[in-house]
């Protein structure tokens, strides 16, 4: 059974030493009081909760799965899930970064991200129950009427109720313009919704007394396509004005999916049969509201793979130190033992260091991004808010796709370290792979993320957002350009930064002639962008580590950080050489293939 | 539920047009009579058997798994497996390429490879029951006494009995020198074996009346380590001299593993409690005999992933043509439909073409390799036999590791084409991923394959075998060097061939200073070698296709082949640029990481 050590040291390193968050917070009235002690205490408690309460339910939840009672339409989650959730609510965790106006603790988003990384390491399937609530919370907080906010936000904040996002239908996932669920206006201003949704994560369960579904549907007079979609809030139980629960709303679970992984989470088919809802935001503007939920969810999905990468790495590392097999190629290392531990083998170290670099790069990126979100939300300077929002928008598809592709690679390599034992369920490594696989698919496949990045976020504003990020890279290059010790970390990103500008312009020009050129380059482009971001963040981490070492700090953490950064630049970053070449191969080789794909 | 169309056209293309096997066979007395009609008829029948009998049991076998009765130690395979195996035996398939002296049909190995590719597409878990018999057959055929051959080979040939390879113990997989199972000599010349084996594929089941276990164990006076291992044949039921079954031998299934995939195959823990066996080959020389089994098994494992790659591709292609979602970036394609089929999107085509190129490259390599095996076994010219054997030895780790790494990538991409539906069990795509995952692990992890290739097969003879392969490449380059139409296929391999020579020498020199340099470069090296081989084979396939087109043949198959080859060189082959760079990064970045891996 896998074990887990919350990566508190690395989180603290990022928060306090690399991003100096308390200094950032001091500029924000909402967070000015948040000091390092508070942060560390929250992280420590969160790590304890994840490890002690949630982790022990991961394998059993996978084995047991969820059960639908077809008579009552109720879903039973795996043993222990309900009790763990009750403790989560009791501990006040759902409220951590919610608005104090609705009972939240008002702590920075970046702390919530750390909490969720640890919950995801411990049990992704379980973490999705509270996790999905955040999307619903965000959408209502941004677009809800005052009455909707008063009715729903306090209960979502406390965690007494959970939320869902009901988008997908059997015939449409990516292409929401095709959706068919109808919403009929009623005399009292409410709507009755009828249709069928599928793939609704945490769509029905027994953890909370009510479920707040955010549902995309069409009004009777709605224009065709994505401009005719509206967003509705549809509670499982109707809510009286005093907040008490009323009648059961006819939004019923018609089936649960049998999936490759995340068995502990109920992936529901939901049938709406005249279910009562109220409109969120303006009619036919549902997609905009949906994107508020979706962007939060996309960052959350990247964070899921970060969590899996970390726990897979930790266990593979422990196994590699323990498992005796063969002798080192360069001479016996453990003379007193019948064989050397497999960590002496260079390729085992390559596998471990790959997972570690992906975990640490991913954590740096998620943290960086969430600090930007805190600024976007609470910085007093409008320009800072706007710039931060722009960078978050740029980085969101990178977090979602790069971290989840890396997450599959890292969990597969960590499983590989175990040899045959990695394929056996009891060791728990294969579950990480199965769970990690969904993260590349849901909340917009990674192919869609790549189109979002290159088509919308980069070329959509003539590279303006990318230039903003480029300036951060340039500033670091300038700062450290004459520091010989930083050269190994600075030179690669300085070069890639320049190549990237040219590369982007090139694709932009080709795309104007033929839009398929954008689609043909997008996936490779996203990975190059991912490495530019990772490279920048590894250079910043190395910068801090080198300064500490120069100052005489002998904590081996800093040397370890340098070693990981060196590995990253030597063995992972060079992937960009191939990616730029294959991206440049253009669309013809893909599109002129009708005979091959006959 | 996935469907399957046996890739007969591509097999025939390779056998008849690229490798011109009947011409090759004419030089071998054993196969001189094997003509194209015979080959095609066998392939067609084999495809029908795989599709009609075995494929329908794939999903149900995965769902149901195997059950051990702890009282009787008997294992029940999933519903239908036993009946399908009976039909397999009835059809004479086990005997296809076995020695006529023991009742075999004596057909070339390459036909058996085609049969197994199709069985693996249809149902890898089922195909492993007959598949494992081949290793046991080969070991006994090569090293058995006449009595052992007479006793076991006819029944293995007919398929009435199946075989296993019992190597692994809980504390040793790769490092067989550590194994502890003991063999005590008895007065009658037999041995009594005691010990515990794990991970024995097809180790216990209800398909056949007897199971012939080939077991590695230690004699009482055996030297420590891998030089003290002997091979024994240990039947489940003792066999009387007349071939009838005797008493139950105490080699009992103590448990079945719960695995990520291949649920339909019984992965058994076997407890030997004084089980009676006879020695195969010389005492303490068991590893040599084991490698006969193992090499056959390694090629078989590559073939498993080839099968999964093909069926995953076929289904993803069909889905991509059927699924309507979004419009083409370059303008609506299906005006009469609410959205375009997703095959219009460049990145969907990239995913499909990647899987297709891996399938066709893999099939070409497996076929190439098996024709070499047929020459190794049956060519009258000793030099041809020796050269063929040398190339087979060189290519075996490439087939095993390159095809199985590609197989995971291809099944993951094919699953990705399905979006959310790919994660749902009913669609069958996720099973291909789970099944494909084991192929990277068993019969020597892919890391071990890479060490075998670079350390033993390449540097072990100062690059002599590699040069033999290099000569084939050079000959093709010479032949086609002035053909403009071939330039796009020839130039990349000409360049890589040269780079590879330098690259190999470089690693060889570094490895003499420090053997860890070999371990640090080996995995990247194997993938570069894989691309050199694939590049060579795609160039040969393109050569045939171009000639056919030039001759006026309008079969779109040839154009499709060219398109796939172009895609391969544009989008997959360039991976070598990064791989050579990361291989050159050397061992220090891996070995100087104790602080990072603390």
Coordinates of N, CA and C in Angstrom, one line a residue, chain B residues 55-147:
Chain B
X55 N -11.8 -12.9 -30.3 CA -12.2 -11.5 -30.1 C -13.4 -11.3 -29.2
X56 N -14.5 -12.1 -29.4 CA -15.7 -11.9 -28.6 C -15.5 -12.2 -27.1
X57 N -14.4 -12.8 -26.8 CA -14.1 -13.2 -25.4 C -13.2 -12.1 -24.7
X58 N -12.8 -11.1 -25.4 CA -11.8 -10.2 -24.8 C -12.3 -9.4 -23.7
X59 N -13.4 -8.7 -23.9 CA -14.0 -7.8 -22.9 C -14.6 -8.6 -21.7
X60 N -15.2 -9.7 -22.1 CA -15.8 -10.5 -21.0 C -14.7 -11.2 -20.2
X61 N -13.7 -11.6 -20.8 CA -12.5 -12.2 -20.1 C -11.9 -11.2 -19.1
X62 N -11.8 -10.0 -19.6 CA -11.3 -8.9 -18.7 C -12.2 -8.6 -17.5
X63 N -13.4 -8.6 -17.8 CA -14.4 -8.3 -16.7 C -14.4 -9.5 -15.7
X64 N -14.4 -10.7 -16.2 CA -14.6 -11.9 -15.4 C -13.3 -12.3 -14.6
X65 N -12.2 -12.3 -15.3 CA -11.0 -12.7 -14.8 C -10.9 -14.2 -14.5
X66 N -9.9 -14.7 -13.8 CA -9.7 -16.1 -13.4 C -10.0 -16.3 -12.0
X67 N -10.4 -17.5 -11.7 CA -10.8 -17.8 -10.3 C -10.0 -19.1 -9.8
X68 N -9.4 -18.9 -8.6 CA -8.7 -20.1 -8.0 C -9.6 -20.7 -7.0
X69 N -9.7 -22.0 -7.1 CA -10.4 -22.8 -6.1 C -9.3 -23.2 -5.1
X70 N -9.3 -22.7 -3.9 CA -8.2 -22.9 -2.9 C -8.2 -24.3 -2.4
X71 N -9.3 -25.0 -2.5 CA -9.3 -26.4 -2.0 C -8.6 -27.3 -3.1
X72 N -9.0 -27.2 -4.3 CA -8.5 -28.1 -5.3 C -7.2 -27.5 -6.0
X73 N -6.9 -26.3 -5.8 CA -5.8 -25.6 -6.4 C -6.0 -25.4 -7.9
X74 N -7.2 -25.6 -8.4 CA -7.5 -25.5 -9.8 C -8.0 -24.1 -10.1
X75 N -7.7 -23.7 -11.3 CA -8.1 -22.3 -11.8 C -9.1 -22.4 -12.9
X76 N -10.2 -21.7 -12.7 CA -11.1 -21.6 -13.8 C -10.9 -20.3 -14.6
X77 N -10.7 -20.5 -15.9 CA -10.5 -19.3 -16.8 C -11.9 -18.7 -17.1
X78 N -11.9 -17.5 -17.7 CA -13.2 -16.9 -18.0 C -14.0 -17.7 -18.9
X79 N -15.3 -17.5 -18.9 CA -16.3 -18.2 -19.7 C -15.9 -18.2 -21.2
X80 N -15.9 -19.3 -21.8 CA -15.6 -19.4 -23.2 C -14.2 -19.6 -23.6
X81 N -13.2 -19.4 -22.7 CA -11.8 -19.5 -23.0 C -11.5 -21.0 -23.3
X82 N -12.1 -21.9 -22.5 CA -11.8 -23.3 -22.7 C -12.3 -23.8 -24.0
X83 N -13.5 -23.4 -24.4 CA -14.1 -23.8 -25.7 C -13.3 -23.3 -26.8
X84 N -12.9 -22.0 -26.7 CA -12.1 -21.4 -27.8 C -10.8 -22.1 -27.9
X85 N -10.2 -22.5 -26.8 CA -8.9 -23.2 -26.9 C -9.1 -24.6 -27.6
X86 N -10.2 -25.3 -27.2 CA -10.5 -26.6 -27.8 C -10.6 -26.4 -29.4
X87 N -11.2 -25.3 -29.8 CA -11.3 -25.1 -31.2 C -10.0 -24.8 -31.9
X88 N -9.1 -24.1 -31.1 CA -7.8 -23.8 -31.5 C -7.0 -25.1 -31.8
X89 N -7.1 -26.0 -30.8 CA -6.4 -27.3 -30.9 C -7.0 -28.1 -32.1
X90 N -8.3 -28.1 -32.2 CA -9.0 -28.8 -33.2 C -8.5 -28.3 -34.6
X91 N -8.3 -27.0 -34.7 CA -7.9 -26.4 -36.0 C -6.4 -26.7 -36.3
X92 N -5.7 -27.3 -35.3 CA -4.3 -27.6 -35.6 C -3.4 -26.4 -35.5
X93 N -3.9 -25.3 -34.9 CA -3.1 -24.1 -34.9 C -1.8 -24.2 -34.0
X94 N -1.8 -24.9 -32.9 CA -0.6 -25.0 -32.1 C 0.6 -25.6 -32.9
X95 N 0.3 -26.4 -33.9 CA 1.3 -27.2 -34.6 C 1.9 -26.4 -35.8
X96 N 1.3 -25.2 -36.0 CA 1.6 -24.5 -37.3 C 3.1 -24.5 -37.7
X97 N 3.9 -24.0 -36.8 CA 5.3 -23.9 -37.2 C 6.2 -24.9 -36.4
X98 N 5.6 -25.9 -35.8 CA 6.3 -26.9 -35.0 C 6.9 -28.0 -36.0
X99 N 7.9 -28.6 -35.4 CA 8.7 -29.6 -36.1 C 7.8 -30.8 -36.5
X100 N 7.8 -31.2 -37.8 CA 7.0 -32.3 -38.3 C 7.4 -33.6 -37.6
X101 N 8.6 -33.7 -37.1 CA 9.1 -34.9 -36.4 C 8.2 -35.2 -35.2
X102 N 7.6 -34.1 -34.6 CA 6.8 -34.3 -33.4 C 5.3 -34.0 -33.7
X103 N 5.0 -34.0 -35.0 CA 3.6 -33.8 -35.3 C 3.3 -32.4 -35.8
X104 N 4.3 -31.6 -36.0 CA 4.1 -30.2 -36.4 C 3.8 -30.1 -37.9
X105 N 3.3 -28.9 -38.3 CA 3.0 -28.7 -39.7 C 4.3 -28.2 -40.4
X106 N 5.3 -27.8 -39.6 CA 6.5 -27.4 -40.2 C 6.5 -26.1 -41.1
X107 N 5.5 -25.3 -40.9 CA 5.4 -24.0 -41.7 C 6.4 -23.0 -41.1
X108 N 6.7 -22.0 -41.9 CA 7.7 -21.0 -41.4 C 7.2 -20.3 -40.1
X109 N 8.2 -19.9 -39.3 CA 7.9 -19.1 -38.1 C 7.2 -17.8 -38.4
X110 N 7.5 -17.2 -39.6 CA 6.9 -15.9 -39.9 C 5.3 -16.1 -40.0
X111 N 4.9 -17.2 -40.4 CA 3.4 -17.4 -40.4 C 2.8 -17.5 -39.0
X112 N 3.6 -18.1 -38.1 CA 3.2 -18.2 -36.7 C 3.1 -16.8 -36.1
X113 N 4.1 -16.0 -36.5 CA 4.1 -14.6 -36.0 C 2.8 -13.8 -36.5
X114 N 2.4 -14.0 -37.7 CA 1.2 -13.4 -38.2 C 0.0 -13.9 -37.5
X115 N -0.1 -15.2 -37.3 CA -1.2 -15.8 -36.5 C -1.3 -15.1 -35.2
X116 N -0.1 -15.0 -34.5 CA -0.1 -14.4 -33.1 C -0.4 -13.0 -33.1
X117 N 0.0 -12.2 -34.1 CA -0.3 -10.8 -34.1 C -1.9 -10.7 -34.1
X118 N -2.5 -11.5 -34.9 CA -4.0 -11.4 -34.9 C -4.6 -11.9 -33.6
X119 N -4.1 -13.0 -33.1 CA -4.6 -13.4 -31.8 C -4.4 -12.4 -30.7
X120 N -3.3 -11.7 -30.7 CA -3.0 -10.6 -29.7 C -3.9 -9.4 -29.9
X121 N -4.2 -9.1 -31.2 CA -5.2 -8.0 -31.4 C -6.5 -8.4 -30.8
X122 N -6.9 -9.6 -31.0 CA -8.2 -10.1 -30.6 C -8.3 -10.3 -29.1
X123 N -7.3 -10.7 -28.5 CA -7.4 -11.1 -27.1 C -6.0 -11.5 -26.5
X124 N -5.3 -10.5 -26.0 CA -3.9 -10.8 -25.6 C -3.9 -11.9 -24.4
X125 N -4.9 -11.7 -23.5 CA -4.9 -12.6 -22.3 C -5.1 -14.0 -22.7
X126 N -6.0 -14.2 -23.7 CA -6.3 -15.6 -24.2 C -5.0 -16.1 -24.9
X127 N -4.5 -15.3 -25.8 CA -3.4 -15.7 -26.7 C -2.2 -16.1 -25.8
X128 N -2.1 -15.7 -24.6 CA -0.9 -16.0 -23.8 C -0.9 -17.5 -23.4
X129 N -2.1 -18.1 -23.3 CA -2.2 -19.6 -22.9 C -1.4 -20.4 -24.0
X130 N -1.8 -20.4 -25.3 CA -1.0 -21.1 -26.2 C 0.4 -20.5 -26.4
X131 N 0.4 -19.2 -26.3 CA 1.7 -18.5 -26.6 C 2.8 -18.9 -25.7
X132 N 2.6 -19.1 -24.4 CA 3.6 -19.5 -23.5 C 4.2 -20.9 -23.8
X133 N 3.4 -21.7 -24.5 CA 3.8 -23.1 -24.8 C 5.1 -23.0 -25.7
X134 N 5.2 -22.0 -26.5 CA 6.2 -22.0 -27.5 C 7.6 -21.9 -26.8
X135 N 7.7 -21.1 -25.8 CA 9.0 -21.1 -25.0 C 9.4 -22.4 -24.5
X136 N 8.4 -23.1 -23.9 CA 8.7 -24.4 -23.4 C 9.1 -25.4 -24.5
X137 N 8.3 -25.3 -25.6 CA 8.6 -26.1 -26.8 C 10.1 -25.9 -27.3
X138 N 10.4 -24.6 -27.4 CA 11.8 -24.3 -27.9 C 12.9 -24.8 -27.0
X139 N 12.7 -24.6 -25.7 CA 13.7 -25.1 -24.8 C 13.9 -26.6 -24.8
X140 N 12.8 -27.3 -24.8 CA 12.9 -28.8 -24.9 C 13.4 -29.2 -26.3
X141 N 13.0 -28.6 -27.3 CA 13.4 -28.9 -28.6 C 14.9 -28.8 -28.8
X142 N 15.5 -27.7 -28.1 CA 16.9 -27.4 -28.2 C 17.7 -28.2 -27.3
X143 N 17.2 -28.3 -26.0 CA 18.1 -28.9 -25.0 C 17.6 -30.2 -24.4
X144 N 16.4 -30.6 -24.8 CA 15.8 -31.8 -24.2 C 16.5 -33.1 -24.6
X145 N 16.5 -34.1 -23.8 CA 17.0 -35.5 -24.2 C 15.9 -36.0 -25.2
X146 N 16.3 -37.1 -25.8 CA 15.4 -37.7 -26.8 C 14.1 -38.2 -26.0
X147 N 14.3 -38.7 -24.9 CA 13.2 -39.2 -24.1 C 12.2 -38.0 -23.7

